[in-house]
PDB file of C-alpha atoms in Angstrom:
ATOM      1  CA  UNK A  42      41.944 -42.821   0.654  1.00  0.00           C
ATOM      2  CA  UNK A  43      43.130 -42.043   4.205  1.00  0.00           C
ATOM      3  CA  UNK A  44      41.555 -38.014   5.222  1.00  0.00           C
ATOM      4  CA  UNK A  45      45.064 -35.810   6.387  1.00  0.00           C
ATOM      5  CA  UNK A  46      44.199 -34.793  10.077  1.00  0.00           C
ATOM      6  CA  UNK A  47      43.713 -31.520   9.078  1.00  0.00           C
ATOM      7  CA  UNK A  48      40.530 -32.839   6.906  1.00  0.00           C
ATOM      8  CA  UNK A  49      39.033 -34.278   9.669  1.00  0.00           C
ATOM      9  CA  UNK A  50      35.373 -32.960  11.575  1.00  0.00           C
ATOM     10  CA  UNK A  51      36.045 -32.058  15.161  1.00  0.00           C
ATOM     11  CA  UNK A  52      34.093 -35.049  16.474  1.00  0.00           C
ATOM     12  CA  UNK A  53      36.413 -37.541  14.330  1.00  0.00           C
ATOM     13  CA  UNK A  54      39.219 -35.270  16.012  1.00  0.00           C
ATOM     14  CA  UNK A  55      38.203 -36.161  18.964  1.00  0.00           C
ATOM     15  CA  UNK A  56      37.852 -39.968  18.120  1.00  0.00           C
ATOM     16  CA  UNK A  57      41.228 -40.205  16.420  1.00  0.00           C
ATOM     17  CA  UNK A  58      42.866 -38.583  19.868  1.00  0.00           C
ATOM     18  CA  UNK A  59      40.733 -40.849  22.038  1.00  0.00           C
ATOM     19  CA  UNK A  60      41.919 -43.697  20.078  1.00  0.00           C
ATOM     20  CA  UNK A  61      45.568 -42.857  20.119  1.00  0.00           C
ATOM     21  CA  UNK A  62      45.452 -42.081  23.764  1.00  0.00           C
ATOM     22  CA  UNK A  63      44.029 -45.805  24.416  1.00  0.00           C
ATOM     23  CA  UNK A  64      46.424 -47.362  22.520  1.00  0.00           C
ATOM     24  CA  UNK A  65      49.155 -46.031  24.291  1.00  0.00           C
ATOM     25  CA  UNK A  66      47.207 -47.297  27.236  1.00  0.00           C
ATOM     26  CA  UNK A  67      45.899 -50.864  26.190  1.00  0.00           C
ATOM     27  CA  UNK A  68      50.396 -51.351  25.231  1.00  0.00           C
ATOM     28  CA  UNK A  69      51.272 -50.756  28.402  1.00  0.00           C
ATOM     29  CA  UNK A  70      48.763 -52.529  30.202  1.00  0.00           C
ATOM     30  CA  UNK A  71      50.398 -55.347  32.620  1.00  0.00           C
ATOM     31  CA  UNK A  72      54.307 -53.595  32.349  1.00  0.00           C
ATOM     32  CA  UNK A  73      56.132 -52.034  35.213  1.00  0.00           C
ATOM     33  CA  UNK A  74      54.956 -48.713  35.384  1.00  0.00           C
ATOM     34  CA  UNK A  75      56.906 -45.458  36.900  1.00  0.00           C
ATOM     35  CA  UNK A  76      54.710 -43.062  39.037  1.00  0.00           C
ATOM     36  CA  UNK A  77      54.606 -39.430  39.510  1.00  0.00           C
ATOM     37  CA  UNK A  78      53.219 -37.836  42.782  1.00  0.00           C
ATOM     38  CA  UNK A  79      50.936 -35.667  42.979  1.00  0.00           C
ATOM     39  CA  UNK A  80      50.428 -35.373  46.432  1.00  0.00           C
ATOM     40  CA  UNK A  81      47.243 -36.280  48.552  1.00  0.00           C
ATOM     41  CA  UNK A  82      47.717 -39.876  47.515  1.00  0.00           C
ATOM     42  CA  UNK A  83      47.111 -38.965  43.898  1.00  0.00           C
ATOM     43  CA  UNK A  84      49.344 -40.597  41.543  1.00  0.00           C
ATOM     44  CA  UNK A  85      50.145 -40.931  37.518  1.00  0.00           C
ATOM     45  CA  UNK A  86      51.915 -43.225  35.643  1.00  0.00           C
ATOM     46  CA  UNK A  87      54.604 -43.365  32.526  1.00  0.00           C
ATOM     47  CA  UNK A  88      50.985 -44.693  30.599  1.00  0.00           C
ATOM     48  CA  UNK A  89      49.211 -41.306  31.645  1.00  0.00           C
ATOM     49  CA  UNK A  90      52.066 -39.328  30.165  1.00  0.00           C
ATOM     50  CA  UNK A  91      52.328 -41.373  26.955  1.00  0.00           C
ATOM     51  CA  UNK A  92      48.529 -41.421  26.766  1.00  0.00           C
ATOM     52  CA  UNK A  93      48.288 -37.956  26.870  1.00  0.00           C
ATOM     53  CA  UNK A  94      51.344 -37.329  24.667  1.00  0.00           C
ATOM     54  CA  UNK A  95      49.511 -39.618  21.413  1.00  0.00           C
ATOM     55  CA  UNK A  96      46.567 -37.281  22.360  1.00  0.00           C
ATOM     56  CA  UNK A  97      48.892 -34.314  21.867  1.00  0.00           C
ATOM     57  CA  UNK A  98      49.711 -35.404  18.404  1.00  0.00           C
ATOM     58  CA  UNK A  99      46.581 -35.694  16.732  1.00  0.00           C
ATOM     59  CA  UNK A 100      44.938 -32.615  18.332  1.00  0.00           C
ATOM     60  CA  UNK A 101      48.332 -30.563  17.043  1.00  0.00           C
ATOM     61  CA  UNK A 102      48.321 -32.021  13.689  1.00  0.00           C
ATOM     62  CA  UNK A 103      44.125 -31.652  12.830  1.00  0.00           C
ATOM     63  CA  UNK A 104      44.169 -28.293  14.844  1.00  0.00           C
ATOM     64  CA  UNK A 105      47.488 -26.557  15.682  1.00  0.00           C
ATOM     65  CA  UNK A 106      45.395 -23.226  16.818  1.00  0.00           C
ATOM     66  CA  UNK A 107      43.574 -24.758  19.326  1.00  0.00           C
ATOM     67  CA  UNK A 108      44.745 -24.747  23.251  1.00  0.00           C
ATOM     68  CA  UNK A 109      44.848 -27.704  25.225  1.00  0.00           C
ATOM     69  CA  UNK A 110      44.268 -28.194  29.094  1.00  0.00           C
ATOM     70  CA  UNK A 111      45.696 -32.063  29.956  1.00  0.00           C
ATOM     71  CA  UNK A 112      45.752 -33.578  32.927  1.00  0.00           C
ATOM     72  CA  UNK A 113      49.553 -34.232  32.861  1.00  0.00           C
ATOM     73  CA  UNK A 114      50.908 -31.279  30.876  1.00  0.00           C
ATOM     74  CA  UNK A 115      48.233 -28.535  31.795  1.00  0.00           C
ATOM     75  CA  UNK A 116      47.873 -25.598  29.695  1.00  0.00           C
ATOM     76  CA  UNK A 117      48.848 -25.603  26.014  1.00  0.00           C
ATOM     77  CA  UNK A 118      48.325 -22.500  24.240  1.00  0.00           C
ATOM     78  CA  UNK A 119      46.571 -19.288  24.925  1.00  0.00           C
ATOM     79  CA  UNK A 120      44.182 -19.135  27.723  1.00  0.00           C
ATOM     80  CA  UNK A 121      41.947 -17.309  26.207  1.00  0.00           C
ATOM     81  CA  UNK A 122      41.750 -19.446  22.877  1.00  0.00           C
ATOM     82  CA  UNK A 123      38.313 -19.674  21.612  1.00  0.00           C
ATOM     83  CA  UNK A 124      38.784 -23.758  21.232  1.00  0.00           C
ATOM     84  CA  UNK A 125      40.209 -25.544  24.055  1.00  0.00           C
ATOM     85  CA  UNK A 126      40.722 -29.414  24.049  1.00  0.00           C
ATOM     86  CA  UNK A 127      39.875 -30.878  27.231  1.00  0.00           C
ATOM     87  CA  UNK A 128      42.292 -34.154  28.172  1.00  0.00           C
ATOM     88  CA  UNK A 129      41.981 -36.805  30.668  1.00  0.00           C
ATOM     89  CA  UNK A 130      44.279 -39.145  29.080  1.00  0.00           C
ATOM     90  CA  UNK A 131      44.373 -42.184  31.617  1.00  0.00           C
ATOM     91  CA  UNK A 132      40.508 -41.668  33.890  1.00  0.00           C
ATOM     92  CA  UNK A 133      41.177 -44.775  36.132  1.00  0.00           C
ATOM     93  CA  UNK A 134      44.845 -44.583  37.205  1.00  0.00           C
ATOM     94  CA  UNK A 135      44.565 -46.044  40.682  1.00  0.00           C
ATOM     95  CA  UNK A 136      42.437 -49.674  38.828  1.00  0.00           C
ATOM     96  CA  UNK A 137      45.034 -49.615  35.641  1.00  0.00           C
ATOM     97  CA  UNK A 138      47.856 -49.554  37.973  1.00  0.00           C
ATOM     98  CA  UNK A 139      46.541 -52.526  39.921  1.00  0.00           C
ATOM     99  CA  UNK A 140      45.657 -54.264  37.094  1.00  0.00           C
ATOM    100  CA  UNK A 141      42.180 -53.957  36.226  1.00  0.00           C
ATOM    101  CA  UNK A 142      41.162 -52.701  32.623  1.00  0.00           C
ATOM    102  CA  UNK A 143      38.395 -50.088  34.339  1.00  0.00           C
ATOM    103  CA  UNK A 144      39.523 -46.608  32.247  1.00  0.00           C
ATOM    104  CA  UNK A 145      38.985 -44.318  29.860  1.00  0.00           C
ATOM    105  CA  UNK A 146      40.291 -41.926  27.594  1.00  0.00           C
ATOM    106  CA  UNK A 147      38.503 -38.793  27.449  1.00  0.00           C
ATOM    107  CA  UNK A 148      38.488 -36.010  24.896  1.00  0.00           C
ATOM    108  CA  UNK A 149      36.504 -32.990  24.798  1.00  0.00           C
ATOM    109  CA  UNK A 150      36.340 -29.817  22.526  1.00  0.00           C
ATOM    110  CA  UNK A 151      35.087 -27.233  25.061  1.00  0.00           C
ATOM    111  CA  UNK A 152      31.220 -26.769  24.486  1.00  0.00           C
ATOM    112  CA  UNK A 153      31.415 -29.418  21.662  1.00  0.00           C
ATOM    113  CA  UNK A 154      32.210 -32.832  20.070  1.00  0.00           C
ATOM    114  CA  UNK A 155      33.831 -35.202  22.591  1.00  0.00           C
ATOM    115  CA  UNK A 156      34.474 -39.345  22.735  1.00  0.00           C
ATOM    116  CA  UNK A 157      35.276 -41.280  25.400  1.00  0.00           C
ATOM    117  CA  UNK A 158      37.658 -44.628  24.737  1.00  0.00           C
ATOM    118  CA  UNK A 159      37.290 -47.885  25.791  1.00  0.00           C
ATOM    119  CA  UNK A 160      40.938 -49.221  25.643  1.00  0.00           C
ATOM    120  CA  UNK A 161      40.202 -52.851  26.343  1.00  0.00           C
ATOM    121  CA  UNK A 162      37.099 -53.466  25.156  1.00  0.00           C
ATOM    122  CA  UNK A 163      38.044 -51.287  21.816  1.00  0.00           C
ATOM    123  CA  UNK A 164      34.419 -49.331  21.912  1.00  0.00           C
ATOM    124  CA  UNK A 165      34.818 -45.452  21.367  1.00  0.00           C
ATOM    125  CA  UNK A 166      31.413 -43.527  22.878  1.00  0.00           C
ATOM    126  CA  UNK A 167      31.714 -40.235  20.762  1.00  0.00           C
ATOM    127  CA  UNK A 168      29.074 -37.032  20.096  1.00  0.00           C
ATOM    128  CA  UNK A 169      28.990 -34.470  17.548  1.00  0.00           C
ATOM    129  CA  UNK A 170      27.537 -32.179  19.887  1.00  0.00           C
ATOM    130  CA  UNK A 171      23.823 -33.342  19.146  1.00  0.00           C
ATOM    131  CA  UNK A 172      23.748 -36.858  18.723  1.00  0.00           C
ATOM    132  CA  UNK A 173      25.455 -39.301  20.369  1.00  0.00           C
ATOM    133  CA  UNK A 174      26.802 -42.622  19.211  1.00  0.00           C
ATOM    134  CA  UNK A 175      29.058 -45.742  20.085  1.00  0.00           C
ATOM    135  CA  UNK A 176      32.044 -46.727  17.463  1.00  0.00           C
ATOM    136  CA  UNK A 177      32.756 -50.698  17.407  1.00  0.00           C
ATOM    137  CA  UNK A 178      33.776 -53.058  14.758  1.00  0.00           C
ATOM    138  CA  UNK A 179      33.695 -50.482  12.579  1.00  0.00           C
ATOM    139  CA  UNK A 180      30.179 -49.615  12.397  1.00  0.00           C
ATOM    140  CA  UNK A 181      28.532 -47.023  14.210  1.00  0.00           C
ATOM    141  CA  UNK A 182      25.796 -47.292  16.705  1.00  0.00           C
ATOM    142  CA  UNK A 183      23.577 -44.470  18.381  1.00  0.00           C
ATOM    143  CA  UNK A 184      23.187 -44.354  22.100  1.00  0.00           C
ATOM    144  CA  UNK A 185      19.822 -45.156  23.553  1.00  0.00           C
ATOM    145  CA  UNK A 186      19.980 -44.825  27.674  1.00  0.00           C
ATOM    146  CA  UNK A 187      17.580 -46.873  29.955  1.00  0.00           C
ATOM    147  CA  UNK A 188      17.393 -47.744  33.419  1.00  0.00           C
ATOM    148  CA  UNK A 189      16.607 -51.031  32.490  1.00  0.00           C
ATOM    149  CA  UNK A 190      19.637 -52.282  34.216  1.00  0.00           C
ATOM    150  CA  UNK A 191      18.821 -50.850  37.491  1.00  0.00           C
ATOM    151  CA  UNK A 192      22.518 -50.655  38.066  1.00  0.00           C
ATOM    152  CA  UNK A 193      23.800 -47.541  40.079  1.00  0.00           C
ATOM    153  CA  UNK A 194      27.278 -46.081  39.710  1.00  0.00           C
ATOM    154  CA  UNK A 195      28.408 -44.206  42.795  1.00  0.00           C
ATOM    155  CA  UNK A 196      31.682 -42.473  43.047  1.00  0.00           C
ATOM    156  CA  UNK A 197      33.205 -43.313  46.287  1.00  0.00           C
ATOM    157  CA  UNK A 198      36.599 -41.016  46.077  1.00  0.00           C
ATOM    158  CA  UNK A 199      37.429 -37.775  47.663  1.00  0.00           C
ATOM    159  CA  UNK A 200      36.654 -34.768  48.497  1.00  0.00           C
ATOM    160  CA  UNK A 201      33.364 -34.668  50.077  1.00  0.00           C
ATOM    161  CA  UNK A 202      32.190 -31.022  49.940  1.00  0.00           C
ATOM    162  CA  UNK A 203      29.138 -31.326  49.121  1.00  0.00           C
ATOM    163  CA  UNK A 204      28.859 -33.220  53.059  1.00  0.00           C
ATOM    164  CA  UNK A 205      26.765 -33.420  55.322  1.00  0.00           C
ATOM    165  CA  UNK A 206      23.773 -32.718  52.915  1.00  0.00           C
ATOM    166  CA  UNK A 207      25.499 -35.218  50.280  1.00  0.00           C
ATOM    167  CA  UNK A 208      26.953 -37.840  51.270  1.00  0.00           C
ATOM    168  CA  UNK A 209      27.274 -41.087  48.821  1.00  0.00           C
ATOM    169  CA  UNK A 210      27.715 -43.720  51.754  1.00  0.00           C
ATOM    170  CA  UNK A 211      23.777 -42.597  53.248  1.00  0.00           C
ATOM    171  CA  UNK A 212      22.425 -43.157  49.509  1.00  0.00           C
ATOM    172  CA  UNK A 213      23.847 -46.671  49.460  1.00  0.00           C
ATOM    173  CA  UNK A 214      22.177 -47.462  52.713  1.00  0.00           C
ATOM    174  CA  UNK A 215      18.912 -45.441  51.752  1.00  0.00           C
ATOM    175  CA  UNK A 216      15.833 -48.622  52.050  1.00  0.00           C
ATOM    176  CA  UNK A 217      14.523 -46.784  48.485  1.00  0.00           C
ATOM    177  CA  UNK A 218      18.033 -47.263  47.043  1.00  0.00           C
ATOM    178  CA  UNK A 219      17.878 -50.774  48.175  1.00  0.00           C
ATOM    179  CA  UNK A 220      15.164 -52.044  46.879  1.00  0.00           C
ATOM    180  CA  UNK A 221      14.849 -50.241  43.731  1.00  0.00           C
ATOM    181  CA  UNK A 222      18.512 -50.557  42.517  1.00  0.00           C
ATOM    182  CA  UNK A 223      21.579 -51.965  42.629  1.00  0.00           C
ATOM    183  CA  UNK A 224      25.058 -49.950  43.850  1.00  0.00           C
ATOM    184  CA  UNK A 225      28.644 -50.448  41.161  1.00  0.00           C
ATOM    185  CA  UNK A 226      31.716 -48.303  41.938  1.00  0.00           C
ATOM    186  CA  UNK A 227      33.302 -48.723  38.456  1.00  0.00           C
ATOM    187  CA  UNK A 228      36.382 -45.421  39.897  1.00  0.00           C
ATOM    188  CA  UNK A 229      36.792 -43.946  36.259  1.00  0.00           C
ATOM    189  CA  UNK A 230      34.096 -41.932  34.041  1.00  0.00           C
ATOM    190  CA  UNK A 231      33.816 -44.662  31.560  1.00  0.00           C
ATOM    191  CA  UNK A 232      30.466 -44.935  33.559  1.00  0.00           C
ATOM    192  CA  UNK A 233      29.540 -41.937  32.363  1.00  0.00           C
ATOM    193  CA  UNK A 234      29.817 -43.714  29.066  1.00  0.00           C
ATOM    194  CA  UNK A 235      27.667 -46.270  30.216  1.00  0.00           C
ATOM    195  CA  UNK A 236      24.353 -44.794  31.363  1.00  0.00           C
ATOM    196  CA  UNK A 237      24.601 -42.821  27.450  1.00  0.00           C
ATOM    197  CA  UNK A 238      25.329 -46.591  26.342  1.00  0.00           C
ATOM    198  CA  UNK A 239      22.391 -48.219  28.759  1.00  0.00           C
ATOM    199  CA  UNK A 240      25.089 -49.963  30.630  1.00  0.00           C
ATOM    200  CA  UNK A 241      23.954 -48.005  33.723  1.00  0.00           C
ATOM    201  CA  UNK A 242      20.790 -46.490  34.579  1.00  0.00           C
ATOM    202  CA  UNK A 243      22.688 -43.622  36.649  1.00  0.00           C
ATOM    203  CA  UNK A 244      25.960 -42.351  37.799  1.00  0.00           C
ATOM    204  CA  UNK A 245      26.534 -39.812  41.108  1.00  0.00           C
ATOM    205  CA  UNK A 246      29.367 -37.816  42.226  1.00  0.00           C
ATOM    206  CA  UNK A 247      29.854 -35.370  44.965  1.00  0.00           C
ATOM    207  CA  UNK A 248      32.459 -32.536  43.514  1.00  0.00           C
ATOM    208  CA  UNK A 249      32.023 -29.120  43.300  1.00  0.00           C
ATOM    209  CA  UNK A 250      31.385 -26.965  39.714  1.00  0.00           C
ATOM    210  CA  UNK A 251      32.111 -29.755  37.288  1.00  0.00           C
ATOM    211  CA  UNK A 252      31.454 -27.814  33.766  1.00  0.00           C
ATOM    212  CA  UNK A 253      35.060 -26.749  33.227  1.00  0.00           C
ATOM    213  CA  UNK A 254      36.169 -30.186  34.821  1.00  0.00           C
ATOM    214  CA  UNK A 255      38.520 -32.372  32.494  1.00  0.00           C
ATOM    215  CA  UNK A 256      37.673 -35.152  34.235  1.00  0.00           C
ATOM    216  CA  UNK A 257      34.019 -35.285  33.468  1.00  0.00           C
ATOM    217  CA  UNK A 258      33.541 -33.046  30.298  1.00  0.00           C
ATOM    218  CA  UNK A 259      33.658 -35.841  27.377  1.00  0.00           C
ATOM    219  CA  UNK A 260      31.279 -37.620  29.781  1.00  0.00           C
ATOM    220  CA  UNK A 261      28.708 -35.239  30.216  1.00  0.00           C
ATOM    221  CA  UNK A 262      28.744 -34.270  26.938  1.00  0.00           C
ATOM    222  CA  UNK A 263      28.107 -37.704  25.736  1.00  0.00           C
ATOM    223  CA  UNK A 264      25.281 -38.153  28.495  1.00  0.00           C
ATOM    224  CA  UNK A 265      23.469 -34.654  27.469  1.00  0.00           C
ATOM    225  CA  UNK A 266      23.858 -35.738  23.270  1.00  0.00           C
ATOM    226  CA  UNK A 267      22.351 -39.181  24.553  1.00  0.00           C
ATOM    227  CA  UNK A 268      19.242 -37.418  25.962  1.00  0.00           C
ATOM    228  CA  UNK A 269      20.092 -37.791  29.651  1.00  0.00           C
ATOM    229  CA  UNK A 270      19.283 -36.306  32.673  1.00  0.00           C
ATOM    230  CA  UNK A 271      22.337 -34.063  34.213  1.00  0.00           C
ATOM    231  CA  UNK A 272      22.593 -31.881  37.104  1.00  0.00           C
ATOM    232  CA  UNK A 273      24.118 -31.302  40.341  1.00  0.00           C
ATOM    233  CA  UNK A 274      23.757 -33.256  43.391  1.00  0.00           C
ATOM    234  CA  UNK A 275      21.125 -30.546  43.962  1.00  0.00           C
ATOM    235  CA  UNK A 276      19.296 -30.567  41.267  1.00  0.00           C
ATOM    236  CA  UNK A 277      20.352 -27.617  39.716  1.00  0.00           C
ATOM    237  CA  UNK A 278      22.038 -27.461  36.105  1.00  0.00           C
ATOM    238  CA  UNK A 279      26.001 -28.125  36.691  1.00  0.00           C
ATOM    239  CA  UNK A 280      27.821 -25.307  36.921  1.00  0.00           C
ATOM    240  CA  UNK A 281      28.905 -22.608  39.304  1.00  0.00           C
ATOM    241  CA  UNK A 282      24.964 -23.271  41.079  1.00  0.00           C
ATOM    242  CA  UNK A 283      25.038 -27.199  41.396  1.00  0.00           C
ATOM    243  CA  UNK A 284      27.875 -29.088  42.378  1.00  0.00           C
ATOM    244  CA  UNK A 285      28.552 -33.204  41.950  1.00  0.00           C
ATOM    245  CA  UNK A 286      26.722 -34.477  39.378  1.00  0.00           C
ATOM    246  CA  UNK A 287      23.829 -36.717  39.052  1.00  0.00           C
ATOM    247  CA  UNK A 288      22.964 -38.504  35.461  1.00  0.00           C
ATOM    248  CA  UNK A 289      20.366 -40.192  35.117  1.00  0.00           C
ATOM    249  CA  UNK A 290      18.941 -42.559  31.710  1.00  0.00           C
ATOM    250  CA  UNK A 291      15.638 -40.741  32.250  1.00  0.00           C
ATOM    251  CA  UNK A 292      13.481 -38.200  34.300  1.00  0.00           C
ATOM    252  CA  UNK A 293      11.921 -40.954  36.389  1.00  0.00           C
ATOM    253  CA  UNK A 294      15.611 -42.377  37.514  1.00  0.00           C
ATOM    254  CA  UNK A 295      16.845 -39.036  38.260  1.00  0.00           C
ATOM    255  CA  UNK A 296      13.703 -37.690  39.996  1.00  0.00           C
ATOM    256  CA  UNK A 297      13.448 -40.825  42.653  1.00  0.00           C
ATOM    257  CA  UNK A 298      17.214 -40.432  43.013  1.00  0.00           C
ATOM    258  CA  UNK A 299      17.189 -36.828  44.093  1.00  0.00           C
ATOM    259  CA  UNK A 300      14.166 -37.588  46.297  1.00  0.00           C
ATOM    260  CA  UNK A 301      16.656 -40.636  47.933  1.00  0.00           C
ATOM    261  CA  UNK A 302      19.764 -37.683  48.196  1.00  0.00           C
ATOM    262  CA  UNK A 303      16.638 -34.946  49.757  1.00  0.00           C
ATOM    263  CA  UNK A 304      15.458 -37.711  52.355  1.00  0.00           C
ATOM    264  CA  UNK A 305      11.948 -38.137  50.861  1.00  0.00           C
ATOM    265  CA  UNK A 306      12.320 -41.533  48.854  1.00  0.00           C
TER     266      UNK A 306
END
């Protein structure tokens, strides 16, 4: 017996619009692809608007209340709604329209269940809003983070405001950072994913008050379910006081990291 939408928990909301949105991604993947401007050298693509429309549908059908802020269509529903889905339907434009299978699909109920899709690999990285757990083949897996890997995510992309005192470039060339780990520039939050997965032991971005970010809020919520470390660039919880982000797999990571960032690693 198939559950209506409506039936659904908000988590397996969020994992049925993930999953929709990276279909309509992984079907287009390799076609000729129309782009939008956005100015600034910022781009989408026909597959960001599809994504986001597949995302749409589910989200409308399990919960036709509930506002939306997408990437592509903005603000759906009431402003002030109590639930708001947060969309990034295509996270990795610039590497799908090249040609390499670096994205995700994020989905995020504001302040609660979230998943992040895979749409290559199939994997859906998904929290209830305590736990947090990895969907593949079927079967269900819980997240355990480590910085066993010693790999490094650093987000390379613009803006910088967070320079001089930030700046990801110095990190890269910091002896510490050399020695103890190893740099990846993955361009999409799917990283995020990762360091909840294991897959990374940390991910940094400069940015400024990423909390209400659609970009980043499956991601973090995924990372703080997982049992992460998250703050700013700083140090300080994300929000309005701490800006970037810095997620680590555990306290050690994230500690020698923001000594590195502070000049004292």
């Amino acid at each position: 017996m198939i559950n209506s939408p409506a039936s659904l928990d908000d988590a397996e909301v969020a994992i049925a619009a993930a999953r929709a949105g990276a279909e309509a991604v992984r079907v287009r993947y390799g076609r000729r692809l129309s782009r939008i401007d956005k100015g600034a050298g910022d781009f989408a693509t026909d597959a960001d608007v599809a994504a986001e429309e597949a995302i749409l549908g589910v989200i409308r059908a399990a919960r036709p209340e509930d506002a939306v802020l997408g990437e592509e269509g903005g603000q759906q529903g009431a402003t002030d709604a109590v639930r708001q889905w947060l969309v990034d339907p295509l996270c990795g434009t610039l590497n799908y329209a090249v040609g390499n299978m670096l994205v995700a699909v994020n989905v995020a109920l504001r302040n609660g269940p979230a998943a992040v899709a895979d749409p290559f690999s199939g994997e859906v990285f998904f929290t209830d809003g305590e736990t947090a757990w990895v969907r593949r083949d079927g079967g269900d897996e819980k997240l355990a983070p480590t910085a066993a890997t010693q790999l490094v995510d650093v987000n390379l992309d613009p803006p910088f405001p967070s320079a001089p005192g930030f700046r990801a470039v110095d990190l890269l060339a910091h002896p510490g950072f050399v020695e103890r780990f190893r740099p990846r520039v993955v361009s999409t939050t799917l990283a995020l994913a990762w360091v909840a997965a294991g897959k990374r032991a940390a991910y940094l971005t400069d940015g400024g008050d990423l909390t209400e970010s659609l970009h980043f809020a499956a991601g973090v919520a995924l990372c703080r379910a997982a049992g992460c470390v998250v703050t700013g660039v700083d140090g300080a919880p994300i929000g309005q006081a701490g800006r970037g982000l810095v997620v680590a797999a555990d306290a050690e990571t994230h500690a020698l990291l923001l000594s590195m960032l502070r000049g004292r690693g």
